[in-house]
């Protein structure tokens, strides 16, 4: 099992952190690559669209889950 790692990113000019297991982080990077965007931009987009009661780390995991469940994406966790 992959342990949770804390990471930092700059979103709209301020630093924030999130904690993810490596497989989730790898899948986020793959999603960003498919969408031809920097990982930080994808994280900013997810952050902007998440419900305020959902923390960023949870929103990132949910985004990955939704992505891999879409037909044709075939992602691996």
Coordinates of C-alpha atoms in Angstrom, one line a residue:
X1 CA 0.0 0.0 0.0
X2 CA 1.2 3.4 -0.9
X3 CA 1.7 5.9 1.9
X4 CA 0.3 9.4 1.8
X5 CA 2.7 12.1 0.8
X6 CA 2.2 15.8 1.4
X7 CA 2.9 18.1 -1.6
X8 CA 2.8 21.8 -2.2
X9 CA 1.5 23.7 -5.2
X10 CA 0.9 27.4 -6.0
X11 CA -2.8 28.1 -6.9
X12 CA -3.8 31.6 -8.1
X13 CA -0.7 33.1 -6.5
X14 CA -0.8 31.4 -3.1
X15 CA 0.9 28.2 -1.8
X16 CA -1.3 25.4 -0.6
X17 CA -0.7 21.8 0.3
X18 CA -2.4 18.5 -0.4
X19 CA -1.8 14.9 0.7
X20 CA -2.1 12.0 -1.8
X21 CA -1.0 8.5 -2.2
X22 CA 1.5 8.0 -5.0
X23 CA -0.9 6.2 -7.4
X24 CA -3.4 9.1 -7.1
X25 CA -0.6 11.6 -7.8
X26 CA 0.6 9.6 -10.8
X27 CA -2.9 9.4 -12.2
X28 CA -3.4 13.2 -11.8
X29 CA -0.2 13.8 -13.7
X30 CA -1.4 11.4 -16.4
X31 CA -4.7 13.3 -16.6
X32 CA -2.9 16.6 -16.9
X33 CA -0.7 15.2 -19.7
X34 CA -3.8 13.9 -21.6
X35 CA -5.4 17.3 -21.3
X36 CA -2.0 19.0 -22.3
X37 CA -1.9 21.2 -19.2
X38 CA 0.5 21.6 -16.3
X39 CA -0.3 19.6 -13.2
X40 CA -0.6 22.8 -11.2
X41 CA -3.3 24.1 -13.6
X42 CA -5.3 20.9 -13.3
X43 CA -5.1 21.1 -9.5
X44 CA -6.2 24.8 -9.6
X45 CA -9.2 23.8 -11.8
X46 CA -10.2 21.0 -9.4
X47 CA -9.8 23.4 -6.5
X48 CA -11.9 26.1 -8.1
X49 CA -14.8 23.6 -8.9
X50 CA -14.8 21.6 -5.6
X51 CA -17.6 22.1 -3.0
X52 CA -16.2 24.3 -0.2
X53 CA -17.0 21.6 2.3
X54 CA -14.7 19.2 0.5
X55 CA -11.0 19.5 1.2
X56 CA -8.5 19.7 -1.7
X57 CA -7.0 16.2 -1.2
X58 CA -10.4 14.6 -1.2
X59 CA -11.5 16.6 -4.3
X60 CA -8.3 15.4 -6.1
X61 CA -9.0 11.8 -5.3
X62 CA -12.6 12.1 -6.4
X63 CA -11.5 13.7 -9.7
X64 CA -9.2 10.8 -10.4
X65 CA -11.9 8.3 -9.5
X66 CA -14.4 10.1 -11.8
X67 CA -11.8 10.2 -14.6
X68 CA -10.9 6.5 -14.5
X69 CA -14.6 5.5 -14.4
X70 CA -15.4 7.4 -17.6
X71 CA -15.7 5.1 -20.6
X72 CA -12.6 5.3 -22.8
X73 CA -10.2 6.8 -20.2
X74 CA -9.1 3.4 -18.9
X75 CA -6.8 4.9 -16.2
X76 CA -5.1 2.7 -13.7
X77 CA -4.9 3.3 -10.0

